Tab-separated table of C-alpha atoms in Angstrom:
chain	number	residue	atom	x	y	z
A	147	MET	CA	106.344	5.614	172.319
A	148	GLU	CA	107.086	9.186	171.824
A	149	GLY	CA	109.380	10.786	174.071
A	150	GLY	CA	106.778	12.537	176.249
A	151	GLU	CA	104.882	9.402	176.740
A	152	VAL	CA	108.121	7.378	177.870
A	153	TYR	CA	108.697	10.110	180.637
A	154	GLY	CA	105.370	10.241	181.744
A	155	PHE	CA	105.037	6.365	181.580
A	156	SER	CA	108.306	6.107	183.749
A	157	ALA	CA	106.905	8.896	186.239
A	158	ALA	CA	103.690	7.027	186.425
A	159	MET	CA	105.277	3.752	187.000
A	160	SER	CA	108.124	5.161	189.587
A	161	GLY	CA	105.252	7.125	191.757
A	162	ALA	CA	103.073	3.845	191.544
A	163	PHE	CA	106.197	1.641	192.691
A	164	LEU	CA	107.082	4.277	195.579
A	165	VAL	CA	103.480	4.196	196.981
A	166	SER	CA	103.365	0.617	196.855
A	167	SER	CA	106.628	0.168	198.507
A	168	LEU	CA	105.612	2.561	201.423
A	169	LEU	CA	102.194	0.294	201.661
A	170	PHE	CA	104.430	-2.883	201.673
A	171	ALA	CA	106.242	-1.466	204.652
A	172	ALA	CA	102.776	-0.531	206.396
A	173	PHE	CA	101.489	-3.735	205.684
A	174	ASN	CA	104.749	-5.746	207.244
A	175	ARG	CA	104.948	-3.353	210.246
A	176	ARG	CA	101.454	-3.979	211.391
A	177	LEU	CA	101.413	-7.760	210.012
A	178	ARG	CA	104.510	-9.619	210.584
A	179	GLU	CA	103.538	-13.016	210.793
A	180	PRO	CA	101.882	-14.707	207.783
A	181	TYR	CA	97.992	-14.406	207.714
A	182	MET	CA	94.741	-16.511	206.107
A	183	ASP	CA	96.304	-18.814	203.291
A	184	GLU	CA	99.734	-17.011	204.087
A	185	VAL	CA	100.083	-19.735	206.868
A	186	PHE	CA	100.434	-22.540	204.091
A	187	HIS	CA	102.265	-20.685	201.379
A	188	VAL	CA	105.080	-18.998	203.670
A	189	PRO	CA	106.053	-22.499	205.091
A	190	GLN	CA	105.918	-24.284	201.811
A	191	ALA	CA	108.353	-21.461	200.308
A	192	GLN	CA	110.724	-21.496	203.487
A	193	ALA	CA	110.818	-25.635	202.851
A	194	TYR	CA	111.887	-24.897	199.487
A	195	CYS	CA	114.149	-22.244	200.421
A	196	GLN	CA	116.128	-25.092	202.775
A	197	GLY	CA	116.251	-27.777	199.851
A	198	ARG	CA	113.218	-29.908	201.236
A	199	PHE	CA	111.672	-30.000	197.630
A	200	LEU	CA	109.936	-33.273	198.833
A	201	GLN	CA	108.107	-31.587	201.828
A	202	TRP	CA	104.522	-30.666	200.785
A	203	ASP	CA	101.465	-29.105	202.357
A	204	PRO	CA	98.305	-30.960	201.853
A	205	MET	CA	96.120	-28.041	202.263
A	206	ILE	CA	97.844	-26.279	199.329
A	207	THR	CA	95.556	-26.619	196.103
A	208	THR	CA	97.946	-25.179	193.584
A	209	LEU	CA	100.929	-26.060	192.070
A	210	PRO	CA	104.559	-24.975	193.186
A	211	GLY	CA	105.377	-22.229	190.655
A	212	LEU	CA	105.234	-19.600	193.361
A	213	TYR	CA	107.741	-21.327	195.481
A	214	LEU	CA	109.901	-22.436	193.020
A	215	LEU	CA	110.408	-18.950	191.467
A	216	SER	CA	110.540	-17.368	194.929
A	217	VAL	CA	113.480	-19.444	195.372
A	218	GLY	CA	114.708	-18.747	192.312
A	219	VAL	CA	114.665	-14.701	193.041
A	220	VAL	CA	115.562	-14.770	196.836
A	221	LYS	CA	118.599	-17.200	196.965
A	222	PRO	CA	120.875	-15.195	194.314
A	223	ALA	CA	119.664	-12.006	196.063
A	224	ALA	CA	120.853	-13.289	199.176
A	225	TRP	CA	124.358	-14.634	197.754
A	226	LEU	CA	124.661	-11.175	196.005
A	227	PHE	CA	124.044	-8.755	198.635
A	228	GLY	CA	125.433	-11.299	201.520
A	229	TRP	CA	122.224	-11.955	203.412
A	230	THR	CA	122.252	-14.690	206.089
A	231	GLY	CA	119.791	-15.916	208.484
A	232	ASN	CA	116.169	-15.073	209.178
A	233	ILE	CA	116.056	-12.403	206.603
A	234	VAL	CA	116.651	-15.073	203.805
A	235	CYS	CA	112.772	-16.329	202.971
A	236	SER	CA	111.379	-14.292	205.757
A	237	THR	CA	107.621	-13.464	205.335
A	238	GLY	CA	108.407	-9.973	204.140
A	239	MET	CA	111.053	-10.951	201.549
A	240	LEU	CA	108.625	-13.701	200.045
A	241	ARG	CA	105.680	-10.845	199.984
A	242	PHE	CA	108.501	-8.583	198.461
A	243	ILE	CA	108.064	-11.020	195.398
A	244	ASN	CA	104.531	-9.759	194.871
A	245	LEU	CA	105.529	-6.017	194.966
A	246	LEU	CA	107.712	-6.926	192.051
A	247	PHE	CA	104.965	-8.621	190.029
A	248	SER	CA	102.984	-5.706	190.492
A	249	ALA	CA	105.440	-3.641	188.938
A	250	GLY	CA	105.509	-6.093	186.135
A	251	ASN	CA	101.774	-5.870	185.639
A	252	PHE	CA	101.630	-2.453	185.280
A	253	TYR	CA	104.196	-2.513	182.684
A	254	LEU	CA	102.432	-5.645	180.714
A	255	LEU	CA	99.248	-3.402	181.057
A	256	TYR	CA	100.416	-0.617	179.474
A	257	LEU	CA	102.279	-2.855	176.537
A	258	LEU	CA	98.603	-4.817	175.896
A	259	LEU	CA	96.709	-1.515	175.892
A	260	LEU	CA	99.349	-0.375	173.303
A	261	LYS	CA	98.794	-3.333	171.340
A	262	ILE	CA	95.165	-4.052	171.320
A	263	HIS	CA	94.394	-0.301	170.441
A	264	GLN	CA	97.260	0.665	168.417
A	265	LYS	CA	94.828	0.923	165.577
A	266	ASN	CA	92.781	3.707	167.494
A	267	LYS	CA	95.039	6.937	166.613
A	268	ALA	CA	92.250	9.083	168.842
A	269	VAL	CA	93.881	7.332	172.205
A	270	SER	CA	96.676	10.023	173.242
A	271	GLY	CA	99.506	8.741	175.323
A	272	PHE	CA	98.157	10.076	178.597
A	273	GLN	CA	94.938	8.015	178.351
A	274	ARG	CA	97.025	4.818	177.918
A	275	ILE	CA	99.149	5.510	180.834
A	276	LEU	CA	96.003	6.585	182.917
A	277	SER	CA	94.219	3.275	181.842
A	278	SER	CA	97.449	1.137	183.003
A	279	LEU	CA	97.732	2.969	186.165
A	280	THR	CA	93.887	2.371	186.797
A	281	LEU	CA	93.983	-1.496	186.153
A	282	ALA	CA	97.218	-1.969	187.927
A	283	ILE	CA	95.594	-0.977	190.829
A	284	PHE	CA	92.319	-2.720	190.525
A	285	PRO	CA	91.233	-3.485	194.106
A	286	THR	CA	90.991	-6.912	194.046
A	287	LEU	CA	94.620	-7.596	192.412
A	288	TYR	CA	96.481	-4.535	194.096
A	289	PHE	CA	95.495	-5.744	197.747
A	290	PHE	CA	97.366	-9.311	197.308
A	291	THR	CA	100.462	-6.888	196.430
A	292	PHE	CA	101.208	-7.025	199.800
A	293	LEU	CA	100.596	-10.636	200.782
A	294	TYR	CA	102.183	-13.736	199.885
A	295	TYR	CA	99.164	-15.195	197.615
A	296	THR	CA	99.591	-16.508	194.018
A	297	ASP	CA	97.358	-13.672	192.444
A	298	PRO	CA	99.935	-11.161	190.939
A	299	GLY	CA	102.171	-14.114	189.625
A	300	SER	CA	99.479	-15.788	188.149
A	301	VAL	CA	98.326	-12.546	186.542
A	302	PHE	CA	101.686	-11.483	185.383
A	303	PHE	CA	102.378	-15.059	183.202
A	304	THR	CA	98.961	-14.856	182.140
A	305	LEU	CA	99.206	-11.177	180.548
A	306	PHE	CA	102.560	-11.703	179.552
A	307	ALA	CA	101.303	-14.738	177.584
A	308	TYR	CA	98.489	-12.848	176.107
A	309	LEU	CA	101.548	-10.202	174.976
A	310	MET	CA	103.228	-12.730	173.482
A	311	CYS	CA	100.181	-14.213	171.591
A	312	LEU	CA	99.087	-10.686	170.161
A	313	TYR	CA	102.834	-9.948	169.085
A	314	GLY	CA	102.344	-13.460	167.243
A	315	ASN	CA	105.187	-15.174	169.452
A	316	HIS	CA	103.045	-18.278	170.357
A	317	LYS	CA	106.151	-20.678	171.372
A	318	ALA	CA	107.234	-18.242	174.000
A	319	SER	CA	103.244	-17.507	174.687
A	320	ALA	CA	102.578	-21.225	175.525
A	321	LEU	CA	105.854	-21.441	177.654
A	322	LEU	CA	104.663	-18.350	179.723
A	323	GLY	CA	101.288	-19.959	179.566
A	324	PHE	CA	103.017	-23.006	181.472
A	325	CYS	CA	104.538	-20.499	184.022
A	326	GLY	CA	100.871	-19.003	184.847
A	327	PHE	CA	99.610	-22.575	185.072
A	328	MET	CA	102.212	-23.449	187.499
A	329	PHE	CA	100.777	-20.560	189.734
A	330	ARG	CA	97.182	-21.806	189.073
A	331	GLN	CA	95.549	-24.610	187.290
A	332	THR	CA	92.697	-22.758	185.885
A	333	ASN	CA	94.853	-20.430	183.883
A	334	ILE	CA	94.974	-23.271	181.450
A	335	VAL	CA	91.900	-21.308	180.433
A	336	TRP	CA	93.612	-18.401	179.107
A	337	THR	CA	96.137	-20.665	177.331
A	338	VAL	CA	92.967	-21.720	175.302
A	339	PHE	CA	92.186	-17.987	175.036
A	340	CYS	CA	95.554	-17.546	173.364
A	341	ALA	CA	95.171	-20.297	170.922
A	342	GLY	CA	91.383	-18.845	170.295
A	343	ASN	CA	92.925	-15.508	169.310
A	344	VAL	CA	94.855	-17.197	166.297
A	345	VAL	CA	91.910	-18.979	165.252
A	346	VAL	CA	89.523	-15.739	165.325
A	347	GLU	CA	92.164	-14.164	163.327
A	348	LYS	CA	91.707	-16.879	160.797
A	349	LEU	CA	88.106	-16.874	161.296
A	350	ASN	CA	87.792	-13.123	160.476
A	351	GLU	CA	89.641	-13.135	157.454
A	352	ALA	CA	87.451	-16.127	156.127
A	353	TRP	CA	84.189	-14.583	156.984
A	354	LYS	CA	85.359	-11.226	155.264
A	355	THR	CA	85.940	-13.206	152.024
A	356	GLU	CA	82.592	-15.086	152.689
A	357	LEU	CA	80.900	-11.550	153.150
A	358	LEU	CA	82.542	-10.071	149.914
A	359	LYS	CA	81.325	-13.254	148.162
A	360	LYS	CA	77.774	-12.305	148.826
A	361	LYS	CA	78.523	-8.433	148.495
A	362	ASP	CA	77.618	-7.899	152.177
A	363	GLU	CA	79.360	-4.740	153.523
A	364	LYS	CA	80.959	-5.899	157.214
A	365	ILE	CA	80.928	-8.309	159.815
A	366	SER	CA	79.015	-6.084	162.157
A	367	SER	CA	76.221	-6.287	160.074
A	368	MET	CA	75.701	-10.002	161.014
A	369	LYS	CA	75.023	-9.242	164.426
A	370	GLY	CA	71.547	-8.271	164.437
A	371	SER	CA	69.130	-11.254	164.409
A	372	PHE	CA	68.696	-14.629	165.422
A	373	SER	CA	68.942	-16.034	161.854
A	374	ASP	CA	72.300	-13.939	161.262
A	375	LEU	CA	73.825	-15.909	164.746
A	376	ILE	CA	72.668	-19.341	163.127
A	377	ARG	CA	74.378	-18.286	159.731
A	378	ILE	CA	77.394	-17.219	161.586
A	379	LEU	CA	77.504	-20.627	163.611
A	380	TYR	CA	76.662	-22.628	160.404
A	381	PHE	CA	79.914	-21.050	158.793
A	382	LEU	CA	81.903	-21.962	162.031
A	383	ILE	CA	81.169	-25.443	162.049
A	384	GLU	CA	81.764	-25.529	158.471
A	385	TYR	CA	85.056	-23.834	158.635
A	386	LEU	CA	86.231	-26.227	161.554
A	387	ILE	CA	85.394	-29.436	160.192
A	388	SER	CA	87.467	-28.681	157.078
A	389	PRO	CA	90.486	-30.840	156.929
A	390	LYS	CA	92.595	-28.263	155.172
A	391	ASN	CA	91.778	-25.531	157.842
A	392	LEU	CA	92.033	-28.064	160.646
A	393	VAL	CA	95.440	-28.814	159.621
A	394	MET	CA	96.231	-25.486	159.026
A	395	LEU	CA	95.309	-24.377	162.697
A	396	ILE	CA	97.324	-26.705	163.900
A	397	VAL	CA	100.067	-25.730	162.572
A	398	LEU	CA	99.648	-22.372	163.860
A	399	THR	CA	98.476	-23.300	167.452
A	400	TRP	CA	100.524	-26.283	167.981
A	401	PRO	CA	102.622	-24.934	171.104
A	402	TYR	CA	99.199	-24.370	172.813
A	403	ILE	CA	97.785	-27.748	171.911
A	404	ILE	CA	100.738	-29.545	173.609
A	405	LEU	CA	100.313	-27.367	176.659
A	406	VAL	CA	96.686	-28.466	176.864
A	407	THR	CA	97.377	-31.852	176.153
A	408	ALA	CA	99.575	-31.811	179.282
A	409	PHE	CA	97.189	-30.417	181.287
A	410	PHE	CA	94.737	-32.965	180.459
A	411	VAL	CA	97.500	-35.726	180.880
A	412	PHE	CA	98.348	-33.795	184.445
A	413	VAL	CA	94.307	-34.066	185.494
A	414	PHE	CA	94.346	-37.923	184.905
A	415	MET	CA	97.454	-38.640	186.465
A	416	ASN	CA	96.292	-36.687	189.392
A	417	GLY	CA	92.890	-37.542	189.469
A	418	GLY	CA	91.696	-34.186	189.341
A	419	ILE	CA	92.454	-30.352	188.977
A	420	VAL	CA	93.174	-29.652	192.630
A	421	VAL	CA	96.307	-30.500	194.011
A	422	GLY	CA	95.602	-30.482	197.713
A	423	ASP	CA	92.533	-29.914	199.672
A	424	ARG	CA	90.099	-31.515	196.872
A	425	ASN	CA	86.835	-31.888	199.736
A	426	SER	CA	86.847	-27.854	199.994
A	427	HIS	CA	87.357	-27.449	196.097
A	428	GLU	CA	85.065	-29.569	194.001
A	429	ALA	CA	84.059	-28.527	190.734
A	430	CYS	CA	80.282	-28.336	189.879
A	431	LEU	CA	77.740	-26.443	187.731
A	432	HIS	CA	77.700	-23.129	189.315
A	433	PHE	CA	76.021	-21.198	186.744
A	434	PRO	CA	75.067	-18.204	188.918
A	435	GLN	CA	78.877	-17.676	189.116
A	436	LEU	CA	78.511	-15.903	185.785
A	437	PHE	CA	75.869	-13.509	187.449
A	438	TYR	CA	78.202	-12.719	190.066
A	439	PHE	CA	80.879	-12.033	187.686
A	440	LEU	CA	78.574	-9.711	185.550
A	441	SER	CA	77.451	-7.815	188.782
A	442	PHE	CA	81.216	-7.507	189.841
A	443	THR	CA	82.443	-6.311	186.612
A	444	LEU	CA	78.961	-3.651	186.856
A	445	PHE	CA	80.190	-2.786	189.971
A	446	PHE	CA	84.066	-1.994	189.107
A	447	SER	CA	83.489	-0.697	185.805
A	448	PHE	CA	80.176	1.509	186.407
A	449	PRO	CA	81.856	4.648	184.735
A	450	HIS	CA	81.484	2.345	181.499
A	451	LEU	CA	78.532	0.275	181.894
A	452	LEU	CA	76.187	1.996	184.355
A	453	THR	CA	75.520	5.335	182.064
A	454	PRO	CA	72.338	7.136	181.216
A	455	THR	CA	72.921	6.628	177.536
A	456	LYS	CA	73.347	2.488	178.233
A	457	ILE	CA	70.115	2.705	180.182
A	458	ARG	CA	68.240	4.477	177.568
A	459	LYS	CA	69.575	1.749	174.857
A	460	PHE	CA	69.004	-1.040	177.080
A	461	LEU	CA	64.902	-0.008	177.862
A	462	LEU	CA	64.879	0.437	174.140
A	463	SER	CA	66.200	-2.901	173.415
A	464	LEU	CA	63.898	-4.351	175.870
A	465	ARG	CA	61.032	-2.780	174.000
A	466	LYS	CA	61.945	-4.147	170.693
A	467	HIS	CA	62.783	-7.747	171.702
A	468	PRO	CA	60.391	-8.726	174.577
A	469	VAL	CA	60.429	-12.193	173.628
A	470	GLN	CA	64.190	-12.616	173.774
A	471	TYR	CA	64.645	-11.146	177.307
A	472	SER	CA	61.546	-13.161	178.300
A	473	LEU	CA	63.243	-16.419	177.215
A	474	ILE	CA	66.543	-15.265	179.193
A	475	THR	CA	64.622	-14.225	181.917
A	476	VAL	CA	63.139	-17.863	182.519
A	477	ILE	CA	66.270	-19.445	181.452
A	478	SER	CA	68.132	-17.605	184.300
A	479	LEU	CA	65.782	-18.147	186.973
A	480	PHE	CA	65.756	-21.688	186.138
A	481	LEU	CA	69.750	-21.934	186.527
A	482	ILE	CA	69.347	-20.083	189.888
A	483	TRP	CA	66.739	-22.243	190.777
A	484	LYS	CA	68.774	-25.620	189.977
A	485	PHE	CA	72.281	-24.558	190.012
A	486	THR	CA	72.932	-21.992	192.981
A	487	TYR	CA	75.479	-23.390	195.723
A	488	VAL	CA	76.731	-22.221	198.606
A	489	HIS	CA	80.228	-23.313	199.852
A	490	LYS	CA	80.459	-23.804	203.617
A	491	TYR	CA	83.602	-20.981	203.480
A	492	LEU	CA	81.435	-18.401	202.115
A	493	LEU	CA	78.978	-18.775	205.328
A	494	ALA	CA	81.722	-19.580	207.802
A	495	ASP	CA	84.507	-16.905	207.365
A	496	ASN	CA	83.704	-13.703	208.373
A	497	ARG	CA	87.135	-12.497	207.356
A	498	HIS	CA	86.273	-12.158	203.625
A	499	TYR	CA	83.662	-9.185	201.931
A	500	THR	CA	81.725	-11.779	200.031
A	501	PHE	CA	80.704	-13.319	203.475
A	502	TYR	CA	79.221	-9.675	204.096
A	503	VAL	CA	77.810	-9.567	200.339
A	504	TRP	CA	76.021	-13.003	200.841
A	505	ARG	CA	74.620	-12.141	204.397
A	506	LYS	CA	73.431	-8.665	203.525
A	507	ILE	CA	72.204	-9.133	200.131
A	508	PHE	CA	71.254	-12.946	199.400
A	509	GLN	CA	70.516	-14.183	203.001
A	510	ARG	CA	67.671	-11.220	203.460
A	511	HIS	CA	65.180	-13.420	201.973
A	512	GLU	CA	64.791	-16.669	199.457
A	513	LEU	CA	63.276	-14.400	196.885
A	514	VAL	CA	66.341	-12.099	196.691
A	515	LYS	CA	68.262	-14.346	194.420
A	516	TYR	CA	65.849	-14.331	191.783
A	517	LEU	CA	64.845	-10.627	192.294
A	518	LEU	CA	68.527	-9.692	191.140
A	519	VAL	CA	67.665	-11.230	187.652
A	520	PRO	CA	66.951	-7.879	186.101
A	521	VAL	CA	70.223	-6.476	187.309
A	522	TYR	CA	72.103	-9.526	185.803
A	523	ILE	CA	70.225	-9.000	182.683
A	524	PHE	CA	71.107	-5.520	182.570
A	525	ALA	CA	74.813	-6.020	183.445
A	526	GLY	CA	74.906	-8.391	180.749
A	527	TRP	CA	73.413	-7.030	178.141
A	528	SER	CA	75.892	-3.524	179.053
A	529	PHE	CA	78.756	-5.612	179.274
A	530	ALA	CA	78.445	-7.549	175.826
A	531	ASP	CA	77.351	-4.009	174.385
A	532	THR	CA	80.871	-2.775	175.339
A	533	LEU	CA	82.424	-5.616	173.393
A	534	LYS	CA	80.608	-4.670	170.072
A	535	SER	CA	83.748	-3.162	168.668
A	536	LYS	CA	85.380	-6.885	168.659
A	537	SER	CA	84.499	-9.451	166.088
A	538	VAL	CA	81.465	-11.584	166.635
A	539	PHE	CA	84.252	-14.660	166.717
A	540	TRP	CA	86.120	-12.844	169.312
A	541	THR	CA	83.150	-12.363	171.554
A	542	LEU	CA	82.510	-16.074	171.370
A	543	MET	CA	85.471	-17.200	172.120
A	544	TYR	CA	85.950	-14.790	175.193
A	545	PHE	CA	82.703	-15.872	176.812
A	546	VAL	CA	83.316	-19.445	176.264
A	547	CYS	CA	86.525	-18.954	178.332
A	548	LEU	CA	84.781	-17.026	180.747
A	549	LEU	CA	82.369	-19.852	181.272
A	550	ALA	CA	84.903	-22.322	181.654
A	551	VAL	CA	87.012	-20.259	184.143
A	552	THR	CA	83.766	-19.255	186.629
A	553	VAL	CA	81.403	-21.784	186.386
A	554	PRO	CA	82.949	-24.942	187.620
A	555	GLN	CA	83.959	-22.673	191.084
A	556	LYS	CA	81.696	-23.658	193.720
A	557	LEU	CA	82.907	-20.978	196.044
A	558	LEU	CA	82.189	-17.294	195.466
A	559	GLU	CA	85.443	-15.614	195.747
A	560	PHE	CA	86.305	-12.330	194.122
A	561	ARG	CA	89.920	-13.290	193.370
A	562	TYR	CA	88.435	-15.805	190.518
A	563	PHE	CA	87.074	-12.900	188.895
A	564	ILE	CA	90.868	-11.031	188.251
A	565	LEU	CA	91.517	-12.236	185.118
A	566	PRO	CA	88.436	-12.344	183.059
A	567	PHE	CA	87.821	-8.766	184.142
A	568	LEU	CA	91.365	-7.343	183.201
A	569	ILE	CA	91.069	-9.119	179.821
A	570	TYR	CA	87.661	-7.391	179.269
A	571	ARG	CA	88.706	-4.083	180.506
A	572	LEU	CA	91.895	-4.438	177.953
A	573	ASN	CA	89.563	-5.164	175.012
A	574	ILE	CA	86.831	-2.705	175.558
A	575	PRO	CA	87.181	0.927	173.323
A	576	PHE	CA	88.778	3.558	175.514
A	577	PRO	CA	86.170	5.622	177.536
A	578	SER	CA	86.139	9.392	177.712
A	579	LEU	CA	89.190	11.191	179.725
A	580	TYR	CA	86.357	11.967	182.173
A	581	ARG	CA	85.481	8.116	182.943
A	582	GLN	CA	88.838	7.158	183.042
A	583	LEU	CA	89.440	9.663	185.830
A	584	LEU	CA	86.401	8.728	187.751
A	585	GLU	CA	87.193	4.868	187.407
A	586	LEU	CA	90.768	5.799	188.817
A	587	ALA	CA	89.227	7.739	191.356
A	588	PHE	CA	86.712	4.927	192.383
A	589	TYR	CA	89.502	2.435	192.717
A	590	ILE	CA	91.642	4.868	194.903
A	591	VAL	CA	88.692	4.879	197.024
A	592	VAL	CA	87.928	1.500	197.542
A	593	ASN	CA	91.417	0.460	197.947
A	594	VAL	CA	91.888	3.192	200.690
A	595	VAL	CA	88.803	1.824	202.380
A	596	ALA	CA	90.040	-1.951	202.104
A	597	PHE	CA	93.656	-1.033	203.402
A	598	SER	CA	92.127	0.912	206.337
A	599	LEU	CA	89.870	-1.673	207.241
A	600	PHE	CA	92.928	-4.301	206.890
A	601	LEU	CA	95.220	-2.522	208.887
A	602	ASN	CA	93.404	-0.742	211.577
A	603	LYS	CA	89.622	-2.544	212.120
A	604	THR	CA	90.854	-5.610	213.690
A	605	PHE	CA	89.028	-8.297	215.789
A	606	GLN	CA	89.154	-11.517	217.470
A	607	TRP	CA	86.822	-14.596	217.601
A	608	PRO	CA	85.401	-16.111	220.673
A	609	ASN	CA	87.891	-18.265	222.221
A	610	SER	CA	90.638	-17.246	220.036
A	611	VAL	CA	93.404	-14.768	220.710
A	612	GLU	CA	94.518	-14.277	217.204
A	613	ILE	CA	93.862	-11.307	215.527
A	614	GLN	CA	91.693	-11.128	212.333
A	615	ARG	CA	91.233	-8.729	209.525
A	616	PHE	CA	88.710	-7.569	206.786
A	617	MET	CA	89.929	-8.834	203.261
A	618	TRP	CA	88.782	-9.649	199.785
């Protein structure tokens, strides 16, 4: 980093932390008692604070990473500053852990953008700082900075693992991946993603050699037709079944292999991936989750995905390949018809925005879910179009991980989309400064609305005195 960029980043991070601290104070003034999932997380952490490590709430579905780390931070701080009584492991103190994670996420996002786009000399330091700030206040992640949830810590360790992977420190990456797994079991997919980055690097090298042998010009030239895709898949299979290549890849990725093996042992011994309330978190083949994710990404990345140029390119592609798009449409309709699931929480809990999305859009008419297929196809095309700068092997690997982390989820929950969105957003080319500013302004507006609704627009359920609030 140059001197000016260092000062600019320090100022941006300090300013963001100051604003976050003020919001944190506002949250804790209005909401002193645990809310929503905090009623499970806070007492569990407090039990750990008191040394009762064998106590476990059966309603908690994730591993105890958040509670163990909280005790590891709060207890030494209490000893250092002489805190005693109720302040130690209070709801506010535990929430403060996520404020620290939020600052860490800001820094990691900046370092990742610096590393991923290091070859792009046209990107200014101001643009990197601006994108880091934008992603750090990504609404569905930033909201949970002020509550005691697993999301900020889950994102922190996963991004940290990804950064270490990109720098070639795979032992540290696997260790951080384990920490991420302790926050949320599905983060094992991003451990596989980190290992996949190592494999992709070797595949790209071998593919370039293959193209040179055939006197082809570049890898991107192989993305054009179905026959090219078949050729790439054939090369991929041929490469991966080679004993020599397999041994080399195992040597390079063994830290990740150990962690993934440990994950499967855990699943076998636990009888499933969920720790606690299994009846409410059953795995299934919910293929429309991919469509919901693409729509979610289109909404939050509209300055990059929903542009006049992209719409024109999409219509041109539609005209050139009508058979392919017809086939995609038929497959999409079939997946929606046979694999749409509606979780009981989605229909019953009117505190979450997904409740209103489902009721106002999908429940208007039985045909609505089918009529949205053109939107899904455009979102998917635009999403893939922004990843053209990545190699075909990286894109394939990312989509496999995306499917693995979204499709098995029965519940439509925007929090499940945070990590795949951030990894996607980190890897697309830097947009123009105007689009970056538009994206930042949009996130600020969404956050202001979300925070205002949560803090000021309260309501009560019939036959209940508890105050309810709207949230992601």
